[in-house]
Amino acid sequence: MATLSLGEVGAVGGSRLRRQLESGSYAAEEYVKVLSQQSDGDRDLQEHRQRIQALSEETAQSLKRNVYQNYRQFIETAREISYLESEMYQLSHILTEQKSIMEAVTQALLQQASTADRDDPALGGARRATPDPHANPFLPLSAKDSTANEEGRQRTLTTLLEKVEGCRDLLPESPGKYLVYNGDLVEYDADHMVQIQRVHAFLMNDCLLVAAWLPNRRGTYRYDALYPLDGLAVVNVKDNPPMKDMFKLLMFPESRIFQAENAKIKKEWLEVLEESKRNRVLSEKRRLEQEAPARAPPPAPPETTNPFEVDEEEEATPEEEMVDLSLEWIQELPEDLDVCIAQRDFEGAVDLLDKLNEYLGDKPVTQLVRDLRAKVDERIRQLTDVLVFELSPDRSLRGGPRATRRAVSQLIRLGQSTKACELFLRNREVAVHTAIRQLRIEGATLLYIHKLCHVFFTSLLETAREFETDFVGNSGCYSAFVVWARSAMSMFVDAFSKQVFDSKESLSTAAECVKVAKEHCKQLSEIGLDLTFIIHALLVKDIKGALQSYKDIIIEATKHRNSEEMWRKMNLMTPEALGKLREEMRSCGVTSFDQYTGDDCWVNLSYTVVAFTKQTMAFLEEALKLYFPELHMVLLESLLEIILVAVQHVDYSLRCEQDPEKKAFIRQNASFLYETVLPVVEKRFEEGVGKPAKQLQDLRNASRLMRINPESTTSVV
């Protein structure tokens, strides 16, 4: 009998399980119930669960492979369907236009034939009897065909506009209005380049009508917008795959971007729009020329006999002639500015404005100049809005402060230095805040503080250098930068204090962190900016709290040791331990500690006094790392309170002890405190602060052994 391997057994079990799950009578609750009854224990259920999970993963992988296999075919099919749909729409419109043209030509021929019949009935009868086999019914037969063609185009316009809802009242019928071009377009958002909607555009000889597609009603549209050609500017948008075949329409105060079906249709749109605009300008010019002779000449002014009266027109004419605004670059200046703004050529736009200001600098302000200034001022407002958006925090903050230089420099050239300064500093504030917020809070506080200081002060230094470069000729903006730097420093201190002081770190860790922050702050002195006093003022409250908190911990520990004091010598048991204690005392500044060591490993001092000495000197060293003048009295008072606890305990024990040997040992400890420890504290404090502390000197003088009254049981200190 053949045996199955473990893998084959699993495969057989898996196929059987698959058949059970795929059966039409499968019931989950019944299946689990039967499985629970048949299983021997938890292990069988776990194995069955693994088999079901493996089957689930296998099924998911199979589905994924099937989807991936057909994914490319799905995309290609959808693309072909889209192309076919657009071609069908285009074919439908072409057929509609052809039908309208055929109807117009047929109607024109019928009208011409009826007119000829009325003029010459015999000729009409002959024509009806013997038709010309070579005659083309679609060719013009008389000069009236131009009128017929115009009527045909108007009829085509009427036919197409009947399919646009809501435009009948907006387009009054006029004899000269006709359809020039129309087609399907896709509109995109000008800022984010996201597809908005499908539209159908109708270009007429005097305006452009944009209508949106109605998805549920094929072949009909909804009115969207109507733009006169007089105020319309067309800008070609460079191809940037996948965004291609696009052009932009500029209509104050908005702009819209459309995408054509292909490059050929885009080219046709650009050409027909420009041609229609030119034809519109020429037709308006001809109309004004035709109306000019028809106008009645103005009445002649009455003759005056006053020889001193000056004719205003004669006086204004020389000024009008002095300003020549017929130059080609001045005539095209508004449209050139629109193109520069649309193509984000900010430098080119400001160069054009500077050129205009230089040209008009010494010219008189006439009405024509005022009109030109009004058009240019509108473009300046648009350019300013675009530059303001470039500096807004909503834009990408990558690239550092240099990324804002382009917009800032152009705003300054436009005379908007105050706004440029405000927007630049706001942009950098958001960038610094984002950089701090993105920092990962590591387990080690000191490591996080190193990263925080590097990120913040590097950003502050780069911002200061960029500010100095951009606003080199605007000294009035430097005060705004100082105010901003103080605000940024406040944001940094908030993050710093939250991690260092709010988390109750040890005083040594807090001192190291503050030292790192001070060292980074000194980097700003490279550019003449000293913010050390600001960081001191912002940290003084937290440092005071940390010093007082650590002082309370030392006082509580000292009182606890004092309550258990037995006044016995220390036995360190090993020479290594004694050597380690000597090193610790030497690092604390106690160089004469050897005179208090005895034979073997004995130390002629109490454990309480030795522990107090090490703890007090450690507190003083860490506090001096945090020191600045505003903390002078806080540090001094904390030291006095800590020393008083030990001194009072020694004085009280000396008064109350009756055993002569213990009393001599207490005096030896008191001598170590007064003559060794307190002078070391005074010296180290003076070295760290820069001036002596009179309060420490008074405490040491008032606590000399000779001033202790042996009869009293209370301390005089």
XYZ file of C-alpha atoms in Angstrom:
717
model
C 0.000 0.000 0.000
C 1.447 3.393 -1.038
C 1.957 6.004 1.654
C 1.444 9.745 1.289
C 4.006 12.319 2.371
C 3.128 15.117 4.816
C 2.857 17.668 1.959
C 0.583 15.394 -0.040
C -1.618 14.861 2.999
C -1.878 18.627 3.418
C -2.727 19.070 -0.262
C -5.448 16.421 -0.062
C -6.835 18.010 3.090
C -6.716 21.436 1.478
C -8.608 20.323 -1.634
C -11.253 18.637 0.484
C -11.574 21.757 2.642
C -11.897 23.890 -0.489
C -14.738 21.705 -1.788
C -16.555 21.989 1.554
C -16.293 25.763 1.606
C -17.365 26.076 -2.059
C -20.420 23.829 -1.736
C -23.820 25.461 -1.996
C -25.047 23.944 1.274
C -22.160 25.384 3.303
C -23.248 26.871 6.662
C -20.595 28.505 8.816
C -22.196 27.830 12.216
C -22.911 24.175 11.404
C -19.401 23.704 10.054
C -17.795 25.128 13.214
C -20.081 23.039 15.412
C -19.161 19.771 13.644
C -15.481 20.719 13.627
C -15.503 21.384 17.390
C -17.110 17.992 18.077
C -14.607 16.091 15.897
C -11.446 17.812 17.126
C -9.375 16.220 19.902
C -8.287 19.488 21.425
C -6.902 22.944 20.914
C -4.057 21.730 18.714
C -6.429 20.308 16.072
C -8.356 23.579 15.960
C -5.124 25.549 15.553
C -4.011 23.319 12.657
C -7.400 23.615 10.989
C -7.288 27.389 11.423
C -3.876 27.483 9.741
C -5.206 25.440 6.818
C -8.137 27.837 6.364
C -5.788 30.822 6.564
C -3.440 29.267 3.982
C -6.415 28.588 1.716
C -7.519 32.222 2.110
C -4.071 33.523 1.192
C -3.893 31.190 -1.799
C -7.290 32.400 -3.012
C -6.240 36.044 -2.597
C -3.042 35.465 -4.556
C -4.977 33.732 -7.330
C -7.417 36.636 -7.579
C -4.553 39.114 -7.645
C -2.824 37.239 -10.457
C -6.039 37.178 -12.482
C -6.576 40.900 -11.991
C -3.001 41.771 -12.915
C -3.182 39.521 -15.966
C -6.134 41.447 -17.393
C -5.191 44.892 -16.054
C -3.468 46.078 -19.248
C -6.351 44.859 -21.408
C -8.798 46.743 -19.189
C -6.836 49.980 -19.594
C -6.454 49.625 -23.355
C -10.131 48.777 -23.785
C -11.212 51.795 -21.727
C -8.883 54.024 -23.734
C -10.260 52.744 -27.035
C -13.816 53.248 -25.812
C -12.960 56.841 -24.823
C -11.412 57.528 -28.222
C -14.390 55.974 -30.001
C -16.837 57.997 -27.941
C -15.063 61.283 -28.732
C -14.926 60.391 -32.436
C -18.636 59.595 -32.432
C -19.403 62.952 -30.790
C -17.217 64.735 -33.325
C -18.823 62.860 -36.221
C -22.272 63.746 -34.901
C -21.408 67.457 -34.844
C -19.861 67.310 -38.323
C -23.010 65.686 -39.702
C -25.150 68.323 -38.001
C -23.077 71.102 -39.555
C -23.212 69.481 -42.988
C -26.955 69.088 -42.732
C -27.368 72.752 -41.793
C -25.158 73.847 -44.706
C -27.113 71.675 -47.157
C -30.375 73.149 -45.919
C -29.013 76.668 -46.247
C -27.714 76.118 -49.794
C -30.945 74.434 -50.881
C -33.002 77.268 -49.432
C -30.833 79.834 -51.201
C -31.197 78.041 -54.552
C -34.948 77.817 -54.150
C -35.189 81.524 -53.361
C -33.032 82.396 -56.386
C -35.122 80.204 -58.712
C -38.374 81.731 -57.480
C -36.966 85.233 -58.002
C -35.916 84.385 -61.578
C -39.346 82.941 -62.319
C -41.023 86.149 -61.228
C -38.660 88.254 -63.373
C -38.906 86.108 -66.589
C -41.630 83.442 -66.623
C -40.481 82.072 -70.005
C -36.912 81.628 -68.759
C -38.209 80.011 -65.625
C -40.273 77.554 -67.622
C -37.334 76.692 -69.868
C -35.119 76.130 -66.855
C -37.650 73.827 -65.302
C -38.077 71.956 -68.577
C -34.375 71.516 -69.432
C -32.184 71.327 -66.377
C -28.445 71.829 -66.912
C -26.716 68.506 -66.287
C -23.368 70.233 -65.558
C -24.779 72.625 -62.981
C -23.533 72.163 -59.387
C -26.281 72.987 -56.918
C -23.691 73.723 -54.193
C -21.822 76.434 -56.118
C -22.914 80.115 -55.898
C -24.938 81.329 -58.848
C -25.084 85.043 -58.015
C -23.722 87.691 -55.687
C -26.534 86.965 -53.262
C -24.825 83.755 -52.139
C -22.707 85.586 -49.571
C -25.905 86.652 -47.847
C -27.190 83.101 -48.154
C -24.026 81.724 -46.563
C -24.310 84.174 -43.678
C -27.921 83.194 -43.197
C -26.834 79.543 -43.250
C -24.269 80.170 -40.545
C -26.823 82.024 -38.452
C -29.241 79.136 -38.898
C -26.464 76.718 -37.828
C -25.820 78.869 -34.754
C -29.515 78.850 -33.919
C -29.675 75.061 -34.329
C -26.711 74.458 -32.051
C -27.755 76.952 -29.396
C -31.137 75.276 -29.129
C -29.260 72.434 -27.488
C -27.787 74.733 -24.791
C -30.069 75.281 -21.820
C -30.191 78.762 -20.321
C -28.496 80.766 -23.101
C -31.496 81.933 -25.146
C -31.985 85.074 -23.031
C -28.251 85.782 -22.841
C -27.682 85.821 -26.617
C -29.958 88.384 -28.251
C -30.492 87.805 -31.939
C -28.424 90.159 -34.051
C -28.005 90.067 -37.845
C -24.221 90.015 -37.676
C -23.734 87.200 -35.153
C -22.732 83.827 -36.535
C -20.880 80.651 -35.477
C -17.174 80.439 -36.328
C -16.000 77.251 -34.614
C -17.128 74.786 -31.943
C -15.874 71.606 -30.334
C -15.476 69.491 -27.200
C -12.920 70.411 -24.518
C -11.965 69.220 -21.039
C -11.556 71.862 -18.333
C -8.798 71.561 -15.694
C -8.232 73.376 -12.426
C -5.663 76.140 -12.952
C -3.935 75.609 -9.585
C -3.921 71.833 -9.077
C -4.339 70.637 -12.688
C -7.223 68.354 -11.737
C -9.940 67.596 -14.271
C -13.121 69.551 -13.501
C -15.646 68.850 -16.255
C -16.235 68.264 -19.961
C -17.432 71.299 -21.871
C -18.463 72.281 -25.385
C -17.246 75.673 -26.620
C -19.055 77.778 -29.242
C -16.869 80.473 -30.798
C -18.866 83.239 -32.437
C -17.586 86.268 -34.265
C -17.923 88.476 -31.164
C -17.933 86.169 -28.153
C -17.110 82.705 -26.789
C -19.823 80.558 -25.175
C -18.807 77.718 -22.818
C -21.429 75.059 -22.062
C -21.110 72.054 -19.743
C -22.095 68.524 -20.712
C -25.284 67.055 -19.310
C -24.301 63.443 -18.549
C -27.806 61.987 -18.631
C -28.937 63.812 -21.784
C -26.681 63.127 -24.729
C -26.238 65.948 -27.203
C -27.531 68.662 -24.849
C -25.571 71.147 -22.741
C -26.007 73.573 -19.852
C -24.919 77.214 -20.100
C -21.711 77.883 -18.151
C -20.149 81.218 -19.199
C -20.058 83.830 -21.962
C -16.915 85.874 -22.685
C -16.683 88.819 -25.153
C -13.673 88.555 -27.443
C -12.640 92.114 -26.587
C -11.532 91.129 -23.088
C -10.284 87.630 -23.877
C -6.587 86.625 -24.012
C -5.397 83.244 -25.300
C -2.200 81.671 -23.938
C -0.580 78.497 -25.199
C 0.299 76.074 -22.370
C 3.461 74.080 -22.903
C 3.062 70.305 -22.908
C 4.104 68.652 -19.657
C 3.056 64.962 -19.881
C 0.575 63.723 -18.939
C -0.799 67.300 -19.169
C -0.668 68.172 -22.871
C -2.689 69.783 -25.685
C -3.824 72.573 -23.325
C -4.392 76.300 -23.686
C -5.418 78.988 -21.206
C -8.069 81.682 -21.521
C -7.491 84.840 -19.494
C -10.575 86.890 -18.628
C -10.254 89.377 -15.813
C -10.423 88.513 -13.001
C -10.272 84.776 -13.707
C -8.473 82.294 -15.928
C -9.454 78.849 -17.198
C -7.455 75.982 -18.695
C -8.887 73.678 -21.368
C -7.509 70.542 -22.975
C -8.186 69.688 -26.611
C -8.533 66.167 -27.934
C -5.196 66.266 -29.748
C -2.480 68.655 -30.904
C -4.198 69.361 -34.222
C -7.463 70.482 -32.628
C -5.524 72.568 -30.094
C -3.708 74.335 -32.944
C -7.021 74.982 -34.693
C -8.485 76.516 -31.537
C -5.494 78.809 -31.031
C -5.531 79.949 -34.655
C -9.276 80.492 -34.924
C -9.385 82.386 -31.608
C -6.608 84.752 -32.661
C -8.164 85.203 -36.105
C -11.581 85.935 -34.603
C -10.088 88.524 -32.259
C -8.330 90.260 -35.137
C -11.493 90.230 -37.245
C -13.426 91.642 -34.324
C -10.963 94.532 -33.945
C -11.066 95.252 -37.690
C -14.865 95.181 -37.832
C -15.105 97.578 -34.889
C -12.606 99.874 -36.576
C -14.578 99.857 -39.837
C -17.804 100.510 -37.974
C -16.309 103.548 -36.223
C -14.948 104.862 -39.523
C -18.381 104.522 -41.157
C -20.089 106.258 -38.256
C -17.590 109.125 -38.107
C -18.771 110.960 -41.291
C -22.377 110.578 -40.265
C -21.835 112.493 -37.070
C -22.711 116.134 -37.121
C -19.747 118.453 -36.676
C -19.632 120.164 -33.294
C -20.909 123.752 -33.227
C -18.240 126.357 -33.695
C -17.409 128.222 -30.503
C -18.417 131.864 -30.457
C -15.673 134.258 -31.359
C -14.313 136.168 -28.452
C -12.766 139.571 -28.474
C -10.734 138.933 -25.300
C -7.057 138.762 -26.377
C -6.012 137.262 -23.020
C -8.347 134.267 -23.168
C -6.540 130.972 -23.908
C -8.264 128.122 -25.680
C -8.221 125.010 -23.473
C -8.077 122.660 -26.452
C -5.133 124.550 -27.907
C -3.443 124.375 -24.528
C -4.121 120.635 -24.057
C -3.125 119.589 -27.572
C 0.657 119.935 -27.080
C 0.489 117.783 -23.911
C -1.461 115.104 -25.746
C 1.066 115.105 -28.531
C 4.005 114.932 -26.116
C 3.070 111.440 -24.862
C 3.450 108.899 -27.641
C 1.530 105.779 -26.680
C 1.362 104.347 -30.184
C 4.545 102.305 -29.732
C 3.975 98.629 -30.390
C 5.325 97.423 -27.029
C 3.050 99.855 -25.180
C -0.008 98.781 -27.164
C 0.720 95.135 -26.403
C 1.796 95.739 -22.805
C -1.455 94.616 -21.058
C -1.606 91.364 -23.022
C 2.137 90.778 -22.544
C 1.649 91.173 -18.806
C -1.211 88.653 -18.908
C 1.013 86.181 -20.741
C 3.901 86.675 -18.292
C 1.607 86.135 -15.305
C 0.065 83.042 -16.875
C 3.496 81.581 -17.664
C 4.827 82.515 -14.187
C 7.458 84.761 -15.754
C 7.428 87.186 -12.819
C 10.765 88.766 -13.684
C 9.601 89.497 -17.240
C 6.396 91.112 -15.967
C 8.256 93.378 -13.523
C 10.797 94.259 -16.224
C 7.937 95.418 -18.461
C 6.506 97.519 -15.620
C 9.904 99.086 -14.935
C 10.292 99.860 -18.620
C 6.888 101.558 -18.676
C 7.609 103.572 -15.509
C 10.930 104.701 -16.947
C 9.268 105.758 -20.213
C 6.452 107.661 -18.482
C 8.660 109.080 -15.743
C 9.079 112.555 -17.231
C 5.893 112.589 -19.310
C 2.793 114.633 -18.414
C -0.220 112.754 -17.044
C -2.830 112.894 -19.777
C -6.124 111.063 -20.071
C -4.547 108.417 -22.308
C -1.827 107.861 -19.737
C -4.448 107.517 -16.997
C -6.313 104.902 -19.035
C -3.120 102.964 -19.642
C -2.218 103.211 -15.961
C -5.634 101.829 -14.990
C -5.124 98.770 -17.209
C -1.580 98.237 -15.937
C -2.598 98.679 -12.267
C -5.107 95.871 -12.682
C -2.321 93.591 -13.932
C -0.121 94.698 -11.036
C -2.835 93.589 -8.606
C -3.049 90.223 -10.346
C 0.738 89.830 -10.267
C 0.819 90.769 -6.591
C -1.866 88.199 -5.774
C 0.114 85.482 -7.569
C 3.329 86.423 -5.742
C 1.498 86.473 -2.415
C 0.188 82.982 -3.146
C 3.738 81.841 -3.945
C 4.802 82.918 -0.440
C 1.766 81.510 1.344
C 2.388 78.626 3.792
C -0.041 76.500 1.760
C 2.642 76.113 -0.891
C 5.385 73.516 -0.541
C 7.928 74.413 2.164
C 10.720 72.407 0.595
C 13.821 74.139 -0.673
C 14.484 76.255 2.401
C 14.370 80.050 2.537
C 16.051 80.385 -0.870
C 12.896 79.017 -2.525
C 11.107 82.250 -1.577
C 13.767 84.582 -3.000
C 12.170 84.868 -6.435
C 8.749 85.993 -5.199
C 10.212 88.226 -2.464
C 12.564 90.045 -4.850
C 9.756 90.771 -7.318
C 7.453 92.069 -4.564
C 10.233 94.390 -3.412
C 10.686 95.638 -6.982
C 6.940 96.349 -7.077
C 7.319 98.535 -3.974
C 5.722 95.967 -1.651
C 8.700 95.458 0.680
C 6.579 95.494 3.859
C 4.222 92.846 2.501
C 7.170 90.809 1.215
C 8.804 90.927 4.664
C 5.599 89.871 6.398
C 4.927 86.983 4.008
C 8.555 85.802 4.045
C 8.677 85.669 7.844
C 5.279 83.966 8.049
C 6.430 81.364 5.533
C 9.599 80.679 7.509
C 7.661 80.494 10.781
C 5.465 77.720 9.392
C 8.525 75.964 7.956
C 10.358 76.020 11.306
C 7.251 74.880 13.168
C 6.761 72.014 10.695
C 10.410 70.951 11.013
C 10.186 70.874 14.822
C 6.893 68.981 14.757
C 8.311 66.330 12.415
C 11.184 65.522 14.790
C 10.885 62.094 16.333
C 10.993 62.083 20.133
C 13.800 59.664 20.935
C 14.150 57.759 24.173
C 17.227 59.735 25.268
C 16.335 63.351 26.062
C 19.812 64.698 25.332
C 19.807 63.102 21.854
C 16.448 64.719 21.035
C 17.677 68.117 22.279
C 20.768 67.859 20.038
C 18.506 67.254 17.008
C 16.043 69.971 18.063
C 18.797 72.586 18.477
C 20.419 71.624 15.182
C 17.153 71.880 13.233
C 15.958 75.117 14.857
C 19.165 77.146 14.967
C 20.230 76.020 11.479
C 16.857 77.145 10.124
C 17.114 80.417 12.046
C 20.622 81.063 10.724
C 19.593 80.308 7.110
C 16.530 82.542 7.462
C 18.661 85.390 8.833
C 21.173 85.114 5.987
C 18.430 84.968 3.353
C 16.671 87.938 4.975
C 19.887 89.930 4.889
C 20.315 89.059 1.194
C 16.730 89.843 0.140
C 16.214 93.023 2.191
C 19.702 94.487 1.906
C 18.375 97.924 0.991
C 15.379 97.934 3.359
C 16.769 98.630 6.810
C 13.279 99.322 8.139
C 12.403 95.626 7.904
C 15.113 94.469 10.338
C 13.020 95.307 13.391
C 10.333 92.962 12.063
C 12.935 90.199 11.787
C 14.024 90.704 15.415
C 10.403 90.436 16.553
C 9.984 87.304 14.446
C 13.181 85.789 15.876
C 11.873 86.321 19.413
C 8.597 84.635 18.477
C 10.477 81.725 16.888
C 12.671 81.409 19.975
C 9.536 81.225 22.128
C 8.283 78.340 19.960
C 11.646 76.583 20.377
C 11.663 77.042 24.159
C 8.157 75.579 24.401
C 9.315 72.385 22.675
C 12.560 72.405 24.701
C 10.864 72.842 28.088
C 8.195 70.264 27.337
C 10.872 67.630 26.762
C 13.412 68.660 29.436
C 11.561 70.197 32.364
C 8.011 68.850 32.091
C 9.312 65.270 31.964
C 11.101 65.754 35.337
C 14.588 64.980 34.066
C 17.532 65.066 36.497
C 19.328 68.332 37.094
C 22.468 67.039 35.353
C 20.474 66.170 32.209
C 18.716 69.543 32.269
C 22.084 71.307 32.681
C 23.570 69.459 29.688
C 20.532 70.298 27.551
C 20.666 73.996 28.458
C 24.394 74.020 27.722
C 23.755 72.557 24.245
C 21.085 75.201 23.564
C 23.421 78.034 24.626
C 26.236 76.758 22.400
C 23.936 76.610 19.368
C 22.572 80.067 20.171
C 26.108 81.493 20.012
C 26.253 80.481 16.323
C 23.939 83.407 15.541
C 26.698 85.818 16.542
C 28.282 85.045 13.147
C 25.708 87.359 11.557
C 25.611 89.840 14.430
C 22.477 88.437 16.063
C 22.642 87.706 19.801
C 19.541 86.026 21.216
C 21.168 84.673 24.385
C 19.291 87.128 26.590
C 16.000 85.997 25.031
C 16.641 82.322 25.718
C 17.649 83.244 29.288
C 14.456 85.210 29.831
C 12.299 82.395 28.442
C 14.034 79.627 30.413
C 14.426 81.396 33.766
C 11.088 80.190 35.137
C 11.693 76.531 34.290
C 15.281 76.589 35.581
C 14.164 78.166 38.860
C 11.620 75.407 39.269
C 14.240 72.725 38.527
C 16.737 74.200 41.048
C 14.145 74.455 43.791
C 12.868 70.953 43.086
C 16.370 69.444 43.253
C 17.139 71.506 46.371
C 14.084 70.016 48.098
C 15.228 66.510 47.151
C 18.697 67.115 48.695
C 17.204 68.593 51.855
C 14.838 65.641 52.304
C 17.671 63.144 51.743
C 19.930 65.002 54.235
C 17.209 65.113 56.896
C 16.569 61.407 56.417
C 20.285 60.596 56.928
C 20.438 62.941 59.931
C 17.569 61.071 61.597
C 19.583 57.824 61.390
C 22.956 59.340 62.348
C 24.992 57.211 64.857
C 28.224 59.295 64.659
C 30.520 56.426 63.763
C 33.612 56.333 61.575
C 33.311 54.965 58.050
C 34.836 51.555 57.304
C 35.172 51.117 53.529
C 36.421 47.508 53.884
C 38.681 47.572 50.764
C 41.503 49.834 49.559
C 39.769 50.120 46.209
C 36.691 51.661 47.831
C 38.898 54.059 49.789
C 40.764 55.074 46.617
C 37.456 55.669 44.819
C 36.253 57.920 47.677
C 39.491 59.898 47.508
C 38.980 60.469 43.766
C 35.397 61.595 44.331
C 36.489 64.069 47.008
C 39.300 65.346 44.814
C 36.832 65.908 41.962
C 34.651 67.866 44.402
C 37.580 70.163 45.176
C 38.466 68.685 48.627
C 42.250 68.251 48.281
C 42.993 67.733 52.005
C 40.856 64.642 52.382
C 43.866 62.419 53.188
C 44.219 63.921 56.674
C 40.802 62.504 57.550
C 41.715 58.921 56.574
C 42.914 56.467 59.228
C 44.620 53.076 59.302
C 43.549 50.323 56.956
C 40.286 51.421 55.274
C 38.869 53.693 57.985
C 37.768 57.282 57.416
C 37.553 59.606 60.433
C 34.319 61.170 59.200
C 30.660 60.323 59.472
C 28.863 58.772 56.492
C 26.244 61.550 56.716
C 28.839 64.335 56.384
C 30.629 62.604 53.468
C 27.353 61.995 51.580
C 26.266 65.589 52.210
C 29.584 66.886 50.835
C 29.328 64.896 47.599
C 25.661 65.791 47.035
C 26.158 69.501 47.741
C 29.149 69.844 45.438
C 27.339 67.951 42.656
C 24.351 70.310 43.006
C 26.657 73.339 42.845
C 28.442 72.068 39.693
C 25.202 71.380 37.817
C 23.617 74.653 38.958
C 26.631 76.643 37.706
C 26.081 75.127 34.218
C 22.585 76.621 34.327
C 23.708 79.939 35.802
C 23.003 83.361 34.357
C 22.547 86.633 36.287
C 18.768 86.303 36.703
C 19.340 83.080 38.704
C 21.946 84.494 41.116
C 19.728 84.849 44.202
C 17.848 81.609 43.513
C 21.098 79.626 43.416
C 22.559 81.380 46.456
C 19.439 80.905 48.593
C 19.202 77.237 47.589
C 22.848 76.670 48.637
C 22.273 78.407 51.972
C 19.218 76.285 52.720
C 21.075 73.036 51.923
C 24.143 73.984 54.015
C 22.015 75.138 56.964
C 20.400 71.705 57.263
C 23.813 70.034 57.789
C 25.270 72.810 59.958
C 22.271 72.924 62.264
C 22.348 69.147 62.653
C 26.044 69.181 63.592
C 25.567 72.069 66.060
C 22.568 70.405 67.655
C 24.342 67.038 67.986
C 27.384 68.741 69.542
C 25.214 70.411 72.157
C 23.216 67.347 73.032
C 25.922 64.618 72.983
C 27.266 63.631 76.454
C 29.779 60.939 75.476
C 33.256 62.562 75.328
C 34.540 60.290 72.524
C 31.499 60.892 70.315
C 31.645 64.598 71.108
C 35.258 64.732 69.893
C 34.256 62.843 66.729
C 31.407 65.314 66.142
C 33.852 68.218 66.546
C 36.111 66.603 63.936
C 33.168 66.380 61.497
C 32.190 69.966 62.292
C 35.763 71.088 61.619
C 35.641 69.290 58.228
C 32.425 71.130 57.340
C 33.502 74.609 58.463
C 37.166 74.609 57.502
C 37.167 72.413 54.391
C 33.759 72.054 52.757
C 32.419 75.613 53.162
C 35.597 77.293 51.809
C 35.500 74.962 48.788
C 31.854 75.913 48.190
C 32.678 79.626 48.452
C 35.644 79.329 46.069
C 33.770 77.294 43.454
C 30.771 79.646 43.618
C 33.008 82.683 43.108
C 34.747 81.000 40.145
C 31.461 80.095 38.475
C 29.648 83.385 39.145
C 32.505 85.836 38.943
C 32.023 87.499 42.298
C 32.152 86.358 45.943
C 29.057 85.502 47.952
C 28.948 87.503 51.193
C 26.113 85.358 52.545
C 28.293 82.216 52.424
C 31.110 84.030 54.200
C 28.718 85.219 56.926
C 27.376 81.689 57.358
C 30.874 80.245 57.803
C 31.924 82.983 60.259
C 28.735 82.628 62.319
C 29.171 78.866 62.528
C 32.724 78.655 63.911
C 33.228 76.212 66.753
C 34.348 78.871 69.136
C 30.910 80.536 68.943
C 29.030 77.487 70.038
C 27.646 77.732 73.538
C 28.139 74.298 75.162
C 25.459 75.007 77.762
C 22.715 75.594 75.187
C 20.716 72.846 73.529
C 19.591 74.941 70.556
C 21.521 76.104 67.565
C 22.342 79.784 67.159
C 22.606 79.463 63.414
